[in-house]
Coordinates of C-alpha atoms in Angstrom, one line a residue:
M734 CA 0.0 0.0 0.0
D735 CA 3.0 2.3 -0.6
N736 CA 0.9 4.4 -3.0
A737 CA -1.4 5.3 -0.1
K738 CA 1.3 6.8 2.1
N739 CA 1.3 10.4 3.1
I740 CA -1.5 11.4 0.7
I741 CA -3.8 12.6 3.4
D742 CA -2.9 14.7 6.5
L743 CA -4.7 12.6 9.1
H744 CA -4.3 15.4 11.6
D745 CA -6.5 17.6 9.4
V746 CA -9.3 15.2 8.3
Q747 CA -12.1 14.6 10.7
G748 CA -11.8 11.0 11.9
N749 CA -15.3 9.8 11.1
I750 CA -14.3 10.0 7.4
M751 CA -11.4 7.6 7.7
V752 CA -12.5 5.4 10.6
N753 CA -15.6 3.7 11.9
F754 CA -15.2 4.5 15.6
A755 CA -17.6 1.7 16.5
G756 CA -15.1 -0.8 15.2
Y757 CA -12.6 0.6 17.7
G758 CA -14.6 0.3 20.8
C759 CA -16.9 3.3 20.7
H760 CA -20.1 1.3 21.0
K761 CA -22.4 4.2 22.0
S762 CA -23.2 7.4 20.2
R763 CA -25.1 10.7 20.7
Y764 CA -26.2 13.0 17.9
F765 CA -27.6 16.5 18.4
F766 CA -28.3 19.6 16.4
L767 CA -27.8 23.3 17.1
H768 CA -29.2 26.6 15.9
I769 CA -27.1 29.8 15.8
S770 CA -28.7 33.2 16.2
N771 CA -25.5 35.2 17.0
A772 CA -22.6 34.9 14.6
A773 CA -20.0 36.1 17.1
H774 CA -21.1 33.6 19.7
G775 CA -21.2 30.9 17.0
R776 CA -17.7 31.5 15.8
M777 CA -16.3 31.6 19.3
F778 CA -17.9 28.3 20.0
I779 CA -16.4 26.8 16.8
K780 CA -13.0 28.2 17.8
N781 CA -13.2 26.7 21.3
I782 CA -14.6 23.3 20.3
T783 CA -12.2 22.6 17.5
G784 CA -9.6 21.2 20.0
L785 CA -12.1 18.5 20.9
V786 CA -12.8 17.5 17.3
S787 CA -11.5 14.0 16.6
T788 CA -9.2 13.1 13.7
A789 CA -7.8 9.8 12.4
A790 CA -4.3 10.7 13.5
F791 CA -4.4 8.0 16.1
M792 CA -4.4 5.4 13.3
A793 CA -0.9 6.4 12.3
E794 CA 0.5 7.1 15.8
K795 CA 1.3 3.6 17.2
D796 CA 2.6 3.3 20.7
E797 CA 6.0 1.8 21.7
D798 CA 4.6 -1.7 21.2
G799 CA 3.3 -1.0 17.7
L800 CA -0.3 -0.9 18.9
I801 CA -3.0 1.5 17.7
I802 CA -4.6 3.0 20.9
P803 CA -8.1 4.2 20.0
P804 CA -9.8 7.1 21.8
L805 CA -12.4 6.3 24.4
V806 CA -14.6 9.2 23.3
T807 CA -14.7 11.2 20.0
T808 CA -16.4 14.4 18.8
N809 CA -17.1 15.5 15.2
I810 CA -18.9 18.5 13.8
A811 CA -20.6 19.5 10.6
F812 CA -22.6 22.4 9.2
T813 CA -25.7 23.0 7.0
Y814 CA -25.7 25.7 4.4
N815 CA -27.8 27.9 6.6
G816 CA -25.4 27.4 9.4
L817 CA -22.4 28.5 7.4
K818 CA -24.4 31.5 6.2
E819 CA -25.3 32.4 9.8
L820 CA -21.7 32.2 10.8
G821 CA -20.8 34.9 8.2
I822 CA -19.1 32.8 5.6
P823 CA -18.5 35.1 2.5
T824 CA -21.0 34.9 -0.3
L825 CA -18.3 34.0 -2.8
T826 CA -17.6 30.9 -0.8
L827 CA -21.3 30.1 -0.2
Q828 CA -22.2 30.3 -3.9
D829 CA -19.7 27.6 -4.7
F830 CA -21.7 25.0 -2.8
P831 CA -23.8 22.6 -4.9
D832 CA -27.5 23.2 -5.2
E833 CA -28.6 20.1 -3.4
F834 CA -26.6 21.1 -0.3
V835 CA -27.9 24.6 -0.5
V836 CA -31.6 23.6 -0.6
G837 CA -31.2 20.8 1.9
I838 CA -32.5 17.3 2.1
R839 CA -36.2 18.1 2.8
N840 CA -36.4 19.8 -0.6
R841 CA -35.0 16.7 -2.3
A842 CA -37.7 14.4 -0.9
S843 CA -39.2 13.6 -4.3
I844 CA -35.8 12.6 -5.6
L845 CA -35.1 10.4 -2.6
G846 CA -38.5 8.8 -2.6
D847 CA -39.4 10.2 0.8
D848 CA -43.2 9.9 0.4
L849 CA -46.2 8.5 2.3
T850 CA -44.9 7.3 5.7
S851 CA -41.4 8.7 4.9
A852 CA -42.6 12.2 3.9
P853 CA -40.8 15.1 5.7
E854 CA -44.0 16.1 7.5
K855 CA -43.8 12.7 9.3
W856 CA -40.2 13.2 10.4
D857 CA -39.1 13.9 14.0
A858 CA -39.7 17.6 14.8
V859 CA -36.0 18.4 15.0
Y860 CA -35.5 17.7 11.3
R861 CA -38.2 20.1 10.4
K862 CA -36.4 22.9 12.2
D863 CA -33.6 25.3 11.0
I864 CA -30.6 23.2 11.8
H865 CA -27.2 24.9 11.6
L866 CA -24.8 22.6 13.3
F867 CA -24.5 18.9 13.8
I868 CA -22.4 17.3 16.5
S869 CA -21.7 13.6 17.0
I870 CA -20.2 12.0 20.1
D871 CA -19.0 8.4 20.0
G872 CA -17.9 6.7 23.2
A873 CA -17.0 3.5 24.9
N874 CA -19.9 3.8 27.3
E875 CA -22.8 6.1 28.2
A876 CA -20.9 7.8 31.1
L877 CA -18.2 9.1 28.7
I878 CA -20.9 10.2 26.2
E879 CA -22.7 12.2 28.9
E880 CA -19.4 13.7 30.2
R881 CA -18.5 14.9 26.7
Y882 CA -22.0 16.2 26.1
Q883 CA -21.9 18.3 29.3
Q884 CA -18.4 19.5 28.3
I885 CA -19.7 20.8 25.0
K886 CA -22.6 22.5 26.7
D887 CA -20.1 24.2 29.0
I888 CA -18.1 25.4 26.0
I889 CA -21.3 27.0 24.6
D890 CA -21.7 28.9 27.9
D891 CA -18.0 29.8 28.3
S892 CA -17.9 31.0 24.7
L893 CA -20.6 33.5 25.4
K894 CA -18.8 34.8 28.4
E895 CA -15.6 35.1 26.3
C896 CA -17.5 37.1 23.7
K897 CA -18.7 39.5 26.4
E898 CA -15.3 39.9 27.9
E899 CA -13.9 40.7 24.4
H900 CA -16.9 43.1 23.7
L901 CA -17.9 41.1 20.7
V902 CA -21.5 41.0 22.0
P903 CA -23.5 43.3 24.3
A904 CA -23.2 42.5 28.0
D905 CA -26.8 41.5 28.2
Q906 CA -26.6 39.2 25.1
A907 CA -28.6 36.0 25.6
S908 CA -27.1 32.8 24.3
G909 CA -26.7 32.8 20.5
I910 CA -26.6 29.0 20.3
K911 CA -29.5 26.7 21.1
I912 CA -29.5 22.9 21.2
L913 CA -32.6 22.0 19.3
D914 CA -35.1 19.6 20.8
G915 CA -37.5 17.4 18.8
C916 CA -35.7 14.1 18.7
R917 CA -38.1 11.2 19.2
D918 CA -37.7 8.1 21.3
D919 CA -40.0 5.7 23.2
E920 CA -40.2 8.1 26.2
S921 CA -40.5 11.5 24.5
D922 CA -41.1 13.3 21.2
N923 CA -39.0 16.3 22.3
K924 CA -35.6 15.2 23.3
A925 CA -32.5 17.3 22.8
Y926 CA -30.4 14.5 21.3
Q927 CA -30.6 11.1 19.5
D928 CA -28.8 8.3 21.3
A929 CA -27.7 5.1 19.4
S930 CA -25.9 2.0 20.4
V931 CA -24.5 -1.3 19.0
V932 CA -26.8 -4.2 19.4
Y933 CA -25.7 -6.5 22.2
E934 CA -26.2 -10.3 22.4
E935 CA -26.0 -12.3 25.6
V936 CA -23.3 -15.0 25.6
D937 CA -22.6 -17.0 28.7
G938 CA -24.2 -14.3 30.9
Q939 CA -22.2 -11.5 29.3
K940 CA -23.5 -8.8 27.0
I941 CA -21.3 -8.9 23.8
P942 CA -21.3 -6.1 21.3
T943 CA -22.2 -7.1 17.8
A944 CA -22.3 -5.4 14.3
K945 CA -26.0 -6.4 13.8
E946 CA -28.9 -4.1 13.0
H947 CA -32.5 -4.7 14.1
F948 CA -33.5 -7.0 11.2
G949 CA -30.7 -9.2 12.4
Y950 CA -28.1 -8.7 9.7
T951 CA -24.5 -8.2 10.4
D952 CA -23.8 -4.7 9.0
G953 CA -20.8 -2.6 8.0
I954 CA -18.5 -5.5 7.0
S955 CA -17.2 -3.7 3.9
N956 CA -16.7 0.0 3.2
P957 CA -14.8 1.7 0.4
F958 CA -11.0 1.7 0.6
F959 CA -9.4 4.7 -1.0
K960 CA -5.9 6.2 -1.5
G961 CA -4.6 7.6 1.8
M962 CA -6.1 4.9 4.0
T963 CA -3.8 2.6 6.0
P964 CA -4.3 -1.1 5.9
E965 CA -5.8 -0.9 9.4
M966 CA -8.6 1.4 8.1
G967 CA -10.1 -1.2 5.8
E968 CA -9.7 -3.8 3.2
V969 CA -8.7 -3.1 -0.4
L970 CA -9.9 -6.5 -1.5
G971 CA -13.6 -5.9 -2.0
G972 CA -13.3 -2.3 -0.6
G973 CA -11.3 -0.9 -3.5
K974 CA -12.1 -0.8 -7.2
R975 CA -11.8 -3.7 -9.6
V976 CA -8.9 -3.4 -12.1
G977 CA -9.3 -6.7 -14.0
Y978 CA -11.0 -10.0 -14.4
G979 CA -8.8 -12.0 -12.1
S980 CA -9.8 -13.8 -9.0
P981 CA -11.5 -11.4 -6.5
K982 CA -9.2 -13.0 -3.8
S983 CA -6.1 -11.8 -5.6
P984 CA -4.6 -8.4 -4.6
A985 CA -3.8 -7.8 -8.3
S986 CA -7.6 -7.6 -8.9
W987 CA -8.1 -4.5 -6.7
E988 CA -6.7 -1.0 -6.2
P989 CA -7.7 1.8 -3.8
I990 CA -10.4 4.1 -5.1
E991 CA -9.2 7.7 -5.8
T992 CA -9.4 9.9 -2.7
G993 CA -11.4 12.6 -4.4
E994 CA -14.5 10.3 -4.5
F995 CA -14.8 11.0 -0.7
I996 CA -12.6 13.9 0.3
L997 CA -12.5 17.3 -1.4
G998 CA -9.1 18.6 -2.7
Y999 CA -8.0 15.3 -4.4
K1000 CA -8.4 13.7 -7.8
D1001 CA -11.4 11.5 -8.2
E1002 CA -12.1 8.6 -10.6
A1003 CA -12.6 11.0 -13.5
N1004 CA -9.1 12.3 -12.9
E1005 CA -10.6 15.6 -11.9
Y1006 CA -10.8 17.5 -8.7
P1007 CA -14.3 17.5 -7.3
A1008 CA -16.1 20.8 -7.3
A1009 CA -15.5 22.6 -4.0
P1010 CA -15.9 26.0 -2.5
I1011 CA -13.1 28.6 -2.5
P1012 CA -10.7 29.3 -0.9
K1013 CA -9.0 25.9 -1.3
L1014 CA -7.9 25.8 2.3
F1015 CA -11.6 26.1 3.4
S1016 CA -12.7 23.0 1.5
K1017 CA -9.6 20.8 1.2
N1018 CA -9.8 17.7 3.4
G1019 CA -13.5 18.3 3.9
S1020 CA -16.4 16.2 2.8
Y1021 CA -20.2 16.0 2.7
L1022 CA -22.1 14.0 5.3
V1023 CA -25.7 12.9 4.8
F1024 CA -27.4 12.2 8.2
N1025 CA -30.4 9.9 8.1
K1026 CA -32.7 8.5 10.7
F1027 CA -34.3 5.3 9.3
H1028 CA -37.1 3.6 11.2
E1029 CA -37.2 -0.2 10.8
N1030 CA -40.6 -2.0 10.8
V1031 CA -39.2 -5.1 12.5
G1032 CA -42.6 -6.7 12.9
K1033 CA -43.6 -6.3 9.2
Y1034 CA -40.2 -7.7 8.2
H1035 CA -40.5 -10.8 10.3
A1036 CA -44.2 -11.3 9.4
Y1037 CA -43.5 -11.1 5.7
L1038 CA -40.5 -13.3 6.0
D1039 CA -42.5 -16.0 7.8
A1040 CA -45.4 -15.8 5.3
A1041 CA -43.3 -15.6 2.1
S1042 CA -41.0 -18.5 3.1
Q1043 CA -44.0 -20.7 3.5
K1044 CA -45.9 -19.4 0.4
Y1045 CA -42.8 -19.7 -1.9
D1046 CA -41.5 -22.9 -0.2
I1047 CA -38.1 -21.4 0.6
E1048 CA -36.2 -21.8 3.8
K1049 CA -36.6 -18.7 6.0
E1050 CA -33.0 -17.9 6.5
L1051 CA -32.2 -18.4 2.9
L1052 CA -35.0 -16.0 2.0
A1053 CA -33.6 -13.4 4.4
A1054 CA -30.2 -13.9 2.7
K1055 CA -31.8 -13.4 -0.8
Y1056 CA -33.2 -10.1 0.3
V1057 CA -29.8 -8.6 1.1
G1058 CA -27.2 -10.7 -0.6
R1059 CA -25.6 -11.8 2.7
W1060 CA -26.7 -14.4 5.2
R1061 CA -27.7 -12.6 8.4
N1062 CA -24.3 -13.6 9.9
G1063 CA -22.6 -11.5 7.2
A1064 CA -21.3 -14.3 4.9
P1065 CA -21.8 -13.3 1.2
L1066 CA -24.4 -15.4 -0.5
T1067 CA -22.5 -15.5 -3.8
T1068 CA -19.5 -17.1 -2.0
Y1069 CA -21.5 -19.3 0.4
P1070 CA -24.8 -20.2 -1.3
K1071 CA -25.4 -23.0 1.2
K1072 CA -26.4 -22.2 4.8
A1073 CA -24.2 -24.8 6.4
D1074 CA -21.1 -23.4 4.6
A1075 CA -22.0 -19.9 5.6
E1076 CA -22.4 -20.9 9.2
D1077 CA -19.0 -22.7 9.2
A1078 CA -17.4 -19.6 7.6
W1079 CA -19.0 -17.3 10.3
K1080 CA -17.7 -19.5 13.1
V1081 CA -14.2 -19.2 11.8
W1082 CA -14.6 -15.5 11.2
S1083 CA -16.1 -14.7 14.6
A1084 CA -13.6 -16.8 16.5
A1085 CA -10.7 -15.1 14.8
Q1086 CA -12.2 -11.7 15.5
W1087 CA -12.9 -12.6 19.1
Q1088 CA -9.3 -13.8 19.5
V1089 CA -7.9 -10.4 18.4
G1090 CA -10.1 -8.5 20.8
K1091 CA -9.3 -10.8 23.6
L1092 CA -5.6 -10.5 23.2
F1093 CA -5.7 -6.7 22.8
A1094 CA -7.7 -6.4 26.1
A1095 CA -5.2 -8.7 27.8
I1096 CA -2.2 -6.6 26.6
M1097 CA -3.9 -3.3 27.7
E1098 CA -4.5 -4.8 31.1
L1099 CA -0.8 -5.9 31.3
K1100 CA 0.4 -2.5 30.2
G1101 CA -1.5 -1.0 33.2
K1102 CA 0.0 -3.4 35.6
I1103 CA 3.5 -2.7 34.2
A1104 CA 3.0 1.0 34.7
T1105 CA 2.2 0.6 38.4
E1106 CA 4.5 -2.3 39.4
Q1107 CA 7.3 -1.2 41.7
D1108 CA 9.2 -4.5 42.0
P1109 CA 11.8 -4.8 39.2
A1110 CA 11.7 -8.6 39.1
K1111 CA 7.9 -8.7 38.9
K1112 CA 7.9 -5.9 36.3
D1113 CA 10.4 -7.9 34.2
L1114 CA 8.1 -10.9 34.3
L1115 CA 5.1 -8.8 33.2
I1116 CA 7.2 -7.3 30.4
Q1117 CA 8.1 -10.8 29.2
E1118 CA 4.5 -11.9 29.3
K1119 CA 3.5 -8.8 27.3
K1120 CA 6.1 -9.7 24.6
K1121 CA 4.6 -13.1 24.3
L1122 CA 1.0 -11.7 24.1
L1123 CA 2.1 -9.1 21.5
A1124 CA 3.5 -11.8 19.2
E1125 CA 0.2 -13.7 19.6
Y1126 CA -1.8 -10.6 19.0
F1127 CA 0.0 -9.6 15.8
G1128 CA -0.3 -13.1 14.5
A1129 CA -4.0 -13.2 15.3
A1130 CA -4.6 -9.8 13.7
A1131 CA -2.8 -11.0 10.5
N1132 CA -4.9 -14.2 10.6
F1133 CA -8.1 -12.3 10.9
K1134 CA -7.3 -10.0 8.0
V1135 CA -6.9 -13.1 5.8
I1136 CA -10.1 -14.6 7.1
N1137 CA -12.0 -11.4 6.8
Q1138 CA -11.2 -11.3 3.1
T1139 CA -13.5 -14.3 2.6
F1140 CA -16.4 -11.9 3.6
T1141 CA -15.2 -8.9 1.5
A1142 CA -13.2 -10.2 -1.5
F1143 CA -15.9 -11.3 -4.0
N1144 CA -17.7 -10.2 -7.1
Y1145 CA -20.6 -11.5 -9.2
D1146 CA -18.6 -12.7 -12.3
D1147 CA -19.6 -16.3 -11.5
D1148 CA -23.2 -15.4 -10.7
I1149 CA -24.3 -13.0 -13.5
P1150 CA -27.8 -14.5 -13.7
G1151 CA -28.3 -14.2 -9.9
S1152 CA -29.0 -17.8 -9.1
K1153 CA -26.9 -17.5 -6.0
C1154 CA -27.3 -13.8 -5.1
P1155 CA -30.4 -12.2 -6.7
V1156 CA -29.7 -9.4 -9.1
G1157 CA -32.1 -7.2 -7.1
A1158 CA -30.6 -8.0 -3.7
H1159 CA -29.9 -5.0 -1.5
M1160 CA -26.1 -5.4 -1.4
R1161 CA -25.8 -6.1 -5.1
R1162 CA -27.8 -2.9 -5.9
A1163 CA -25.9 -0.6 -3.5
N1164 CA -22.5 -1.8 -4.7
P1165 CA -22.7 -3.9 -7.9
R1166 CA -18.9 -4.8 -7.9
G1167 CA -18.7 -4.7 -11.7
A1168 CA -21.9 -6.7 -12.2
L1169 CA -23.4 -4.0 -14.5
E1170 CA -21.3 -5.3 -17.4
F1171 CA -23.7 -8.4 -17.2
G1172 CA -20.9 -10.7 -18.2
N1173 CA -19.8 -8.7 -21.2
K1174 CA -16.1 -8.3 -20.4
N1175 CA -14.4 -5.1 -21.5
A1176 CA -17.7 -3.3 -21.9
F1177 CA -16.2 -0.5 -19.9
A1178 CA -12.6 0.7 -19.3
N1179 CA -12.6 -1.5 -16.2
P1180 CA -15.2 -3.8 -14.7
S1181 CA -16.4 -1.4 -12.0
A1182 CA -16.1 1.8 -14.0
L1183 CA -19.8 2.6 -13.4
D1184 CA -19.6 1.6 -9.7
N1185 CA -16.6 3.6 -8.8
R1186 CA -18.3 7.0 -9.1
R1187 CA -21.2 5.8 -6.9
R1188 CA -19.4 4.5 -3.9
I1189 CA -20.4 5.8 -0.5
I1190 CA -18.9 5.5 3.0
R1191 CA -21.3 4.5 5.7
R1192 CA -21.1 5.2 9.4
G1193 CA -23.7 5.1 12.2
L1194 CA -25.4 2.8 14.7
P1195 CA -28.8 1.3 15.5
Y1196 CA -31.1 3.1 17.9
G1197 CA -33.9 1.8 20.1
V1198 CA -34.8 -1.8 21.3
P1199 CA -37.4 -3.6 19.2
T1200 CA -39.2 -6.8 19.7
L1201 CA -39.9 -9.3 16.8
D1202 CA -43.4 -7.9 16.3
S1203 CA -42.6 -4.3 16.9
N1204 CA -43.4 -1.6 14.3
D1205 CA -44.6 1.5 16.1
K1206 CA -41.8 1.8 18.7
E1207 CA -38.8 4.0 18.1
H1208 CA -36.1 1.7 16.6
G1209 CA -34.0 1.7 13.5
T1210 CA -30.6 2.8 12.3
I1211 CA -28.8 6.1 12.1
I1212 CA -26.9 6.1 8.8
M1213 CA -24.3 8.8 8.0
T1214 CA -23.2 8.7 4.4
I1215 CA -19.9 10.4 3.5
V1216 CA -19.2 11.5 -0.1
S1217 CA -17.6 14.2 -2.1
N1218 CA -20.7 14.7 -4.3
I1219 CA -24.2 14.3 -2.7
K1220 CA -26.0 14.2 -6.0
R1221 CA -23.7 11.9 -8.0
Q1222 CA -23.2 9.4 -5.1
F1223 CA -25.9 9.4 -2.4
E1224 CA -28.9 10.7 -4.4
F1225 CA -28.1 8.6 -7.4
V1226 CA -27.8 5.4 -5.4
I1227 CA -31.0 6.0 -3.6
Q1228 CA -33.0 7.1 -6.7
Q1229 CA -31.6 4.9 -9.4
W1230 CA -30.4 1.8 -7.7
L1231 CA -32.5 1.4 -4.6
N1232 CA -35.8 2.9 -5.6
Y1233 CA -35.6 1.8 -9.2
G1234 CA -34.4 -1.2 -11.1
N1235 CA -33.7 -0.3 -14.7
D1236 CA -29.9 -0.5 -14.4
F1237 CA -30.3 -4.0 -13.2
K1238 CA -32.8 -4.9 -16.0
L1239 CA -35.5 -5.1 -13.3
A1240 CA -37.8 -2.4 -14.7
N1241 CA -39.2 -0.4 -11.7
D1242 CA -38.7 -3.1 -9.0
K1243 CA -37.3 -1.5 -5.8
D1244 CA -34.8 -2.7 -3.3
P1245 CA -36.6 -5.3 -1.2
I1246 CA -35.3 -4.0 2.1
T1247 CA -34.9 -0.2 1.8
G1248 CA -37.1 0.5 -1.2
N1249 CA -39.9 3.1 -0.9
M1250 CA -42.7 0.6 -1.6
G1251 CA -46.1 2.1 -2.4
E1252 CA -49.3 1.3 -0.6
E1253 CA -49.8 -1.8 -2.9
G1254 CA -46.4 -3.1 -1.9
G1255 CA -43.4 -4.0 -4.0
Q1256 CA -42.1 -7.0 -5.8
M1257 CA -38.8 -9.0 -6.1
V1258 CA -37.6 -11.6 -8.5
I1259 CA -35.5 -14.4 -6.9
E1260 CA -33.8 -16.0 -9.9
G1261 CA -33.8 -19.7 -10.1
N1262 CA -31.0 -22.0 -11.2
P1263 CA -31.6 -23.2 -14.9
A1264 CA -29.4 -26.3 -14.2
L1265 CA -31.7 -27.4 -11.4
P1266 CA -35.4 -28.2 -12.4
D1267 CA -36.5 -28.1 -8.8
D1268 CA -35.2 -24.5 -8.3
P1269 CA -37.5 -22.2 -10.4
A1270 CA -37.6 -18.5 -10.2
K1271 CA -39.8 -17.0 -7.5
F1272 CA -41.8 -13.8 -7.8
L1273 CA -42.3 -12.1 -4.4
L1274 CA -45.3 -9.8 -4.3
E1275 CA -46.8 -7.2 -2.0
I1276 CA -43.6 -6.5 -0.1
P1277 CA -44.3 -3.8 2.5
R1278 CA -42.2 -0.8 3.2
F1279 CA -39.7 -2.2 5.8
V1280 CA -37.7 1.1 6.2
E1281 CA -39.1 4.6 6.7
T1282 CA -37.3 7.8 6.8
R1283 CA -37.7 9.7 10.1
G1284 CA -35.3 12.5 9.4
G1285 CA -32.3 13.8 7.4
V1286 CA -29.8 16.6 7.0
Y1287 CA -27.3 17.5 4.3
L1288 CA -24.0 18.7 6.0
F1289 CA -20.6 19.9 5.2
L1290 CA -17.9 18.1 7.2
P1291 CA -14.9 20.5 7.2
S1292 CA -11.2 19.9 8.0
I1293 CA -9.5 21.1 11.2
T1294 CA -7.9 23.9 9.1
S1295 CA -11.4 24.9 7.9
L1296 CA -12.8 24.8 11.4
N1297 CA -10.0 27.1 12.6
M1298 CA -10.8 29.5 9.7
I1299 CA -14.5 29.5 10.5
G1300 CA -13.9 30.0 14.3
K1301 CA -11.5 32.9 13.7
G1302 CA -13.7 34.5 11.0
I1303 CA -10.9 34.5 8.4
V1304 CA -12.5 32.6 5.4
D1305 CA -11.4 34.8 2.5
P1306 CA -12.3 33.7 -1.0
T1307 CA -10.7 36.7 -2.8

């Protein structure tokens, strides 16, 4: 990965672009939105909070043992167009932002298919207010989240005092920053924040964090891998772009995607720099973040799954896998078409992942003991034990990386008709992995030429606690999509690939899981296997809307340099 070195200043890019913090132990999150009514107070707050904003620098700053030590709590911040305008960003800069960002996500509802139960008037109240700032807190536990939340509230108050001391506002100026209420949970429709958490499973009396969402699927296994990422940040096999027709398990078949597909200021897959506001320092190392709150109708999902599996004579878990393209344990259907093989693969995968986590925890515990041990002889024994565990840890980490590739390094070249993974499955729609050539090799410059410009980074966590028959309670997933072009990436994928089927030769069929099904329901083709007479195609009908939009915001995610410029009021486009 030498070509990825030193491309990106990891101290300048906000960390949630480069890293999924949940994968590094931040299993809880809190999201909240602010409104600014006084520019001076707003800028002072940005100036004072910038020191708390988390970057991905920790990924490149290993300790003396070669370990990455992740933060226990993180903070990231983003702005709406109206927020930047309220903070006094010059007109020459503002007018360079794309139209979709300027008008905001509510005014793009018809493009995104947010109608009926997903219509903006149905959203949580906070998303119908004039949001200016978005702040996310990720932490290892709820206490750390609450502590950081209170710290940010104190910064708001202290920033106002500082403004008064510097005579930037009148002495009787009320707070010019308000945390907006209107977030909905099972207890209230008017909370000041949205909490989220990984889903836990109980194993031997212990609550174990998982990567599952509320339908039961293991989520977030594969994300884009682009130039500037370190090997610890992701997997180029399956996460990068296809560069040939070799085995998907071969490193020669994949390369990192161009950085400009996700971060402003770098060349993209068209060998161009993505459009960005001036001055260059303001936009470089920034990105766009689309925040969505998606409600999951868990009861409808399980009811339809039960009924359809009986009606169409297909095993329930296989049908669930056909919807998405992965078994619910995360094993890709095109690689593991048989349930037993998928279960065996998952056992190997999860055991390897567990071993890495177990060894890391043991090493961190030893490091604590070494730091406090006063007896030289005992300390030396602890150091020797640590060396042994470190060797085991790095071996286990390397082993897991190889095993993980069985879940990420695949394409659909051997499954063009969709007899293993349906052509209309969610995962195949969201990231076709070169399948849009439909077996016609060299139709494009490279197999994934059409895909590469539509890739999206996904962050976020589930919220709420559903039961198997629950539809009306507050539960679903917070999804934060990171791109360099909202229209070309996020909006295109939603409109053309998830809510429409023409690119997949499926007419107007929608994504079976996330599609905006009408009142009459949707449909899905589950292709059969022509070589097996007892495996005909199945046509699923009257699929209900399993996922509903409950809120959304289009945001600009600036660099640390840009945050400093905003806070000091020195953005100068001339």
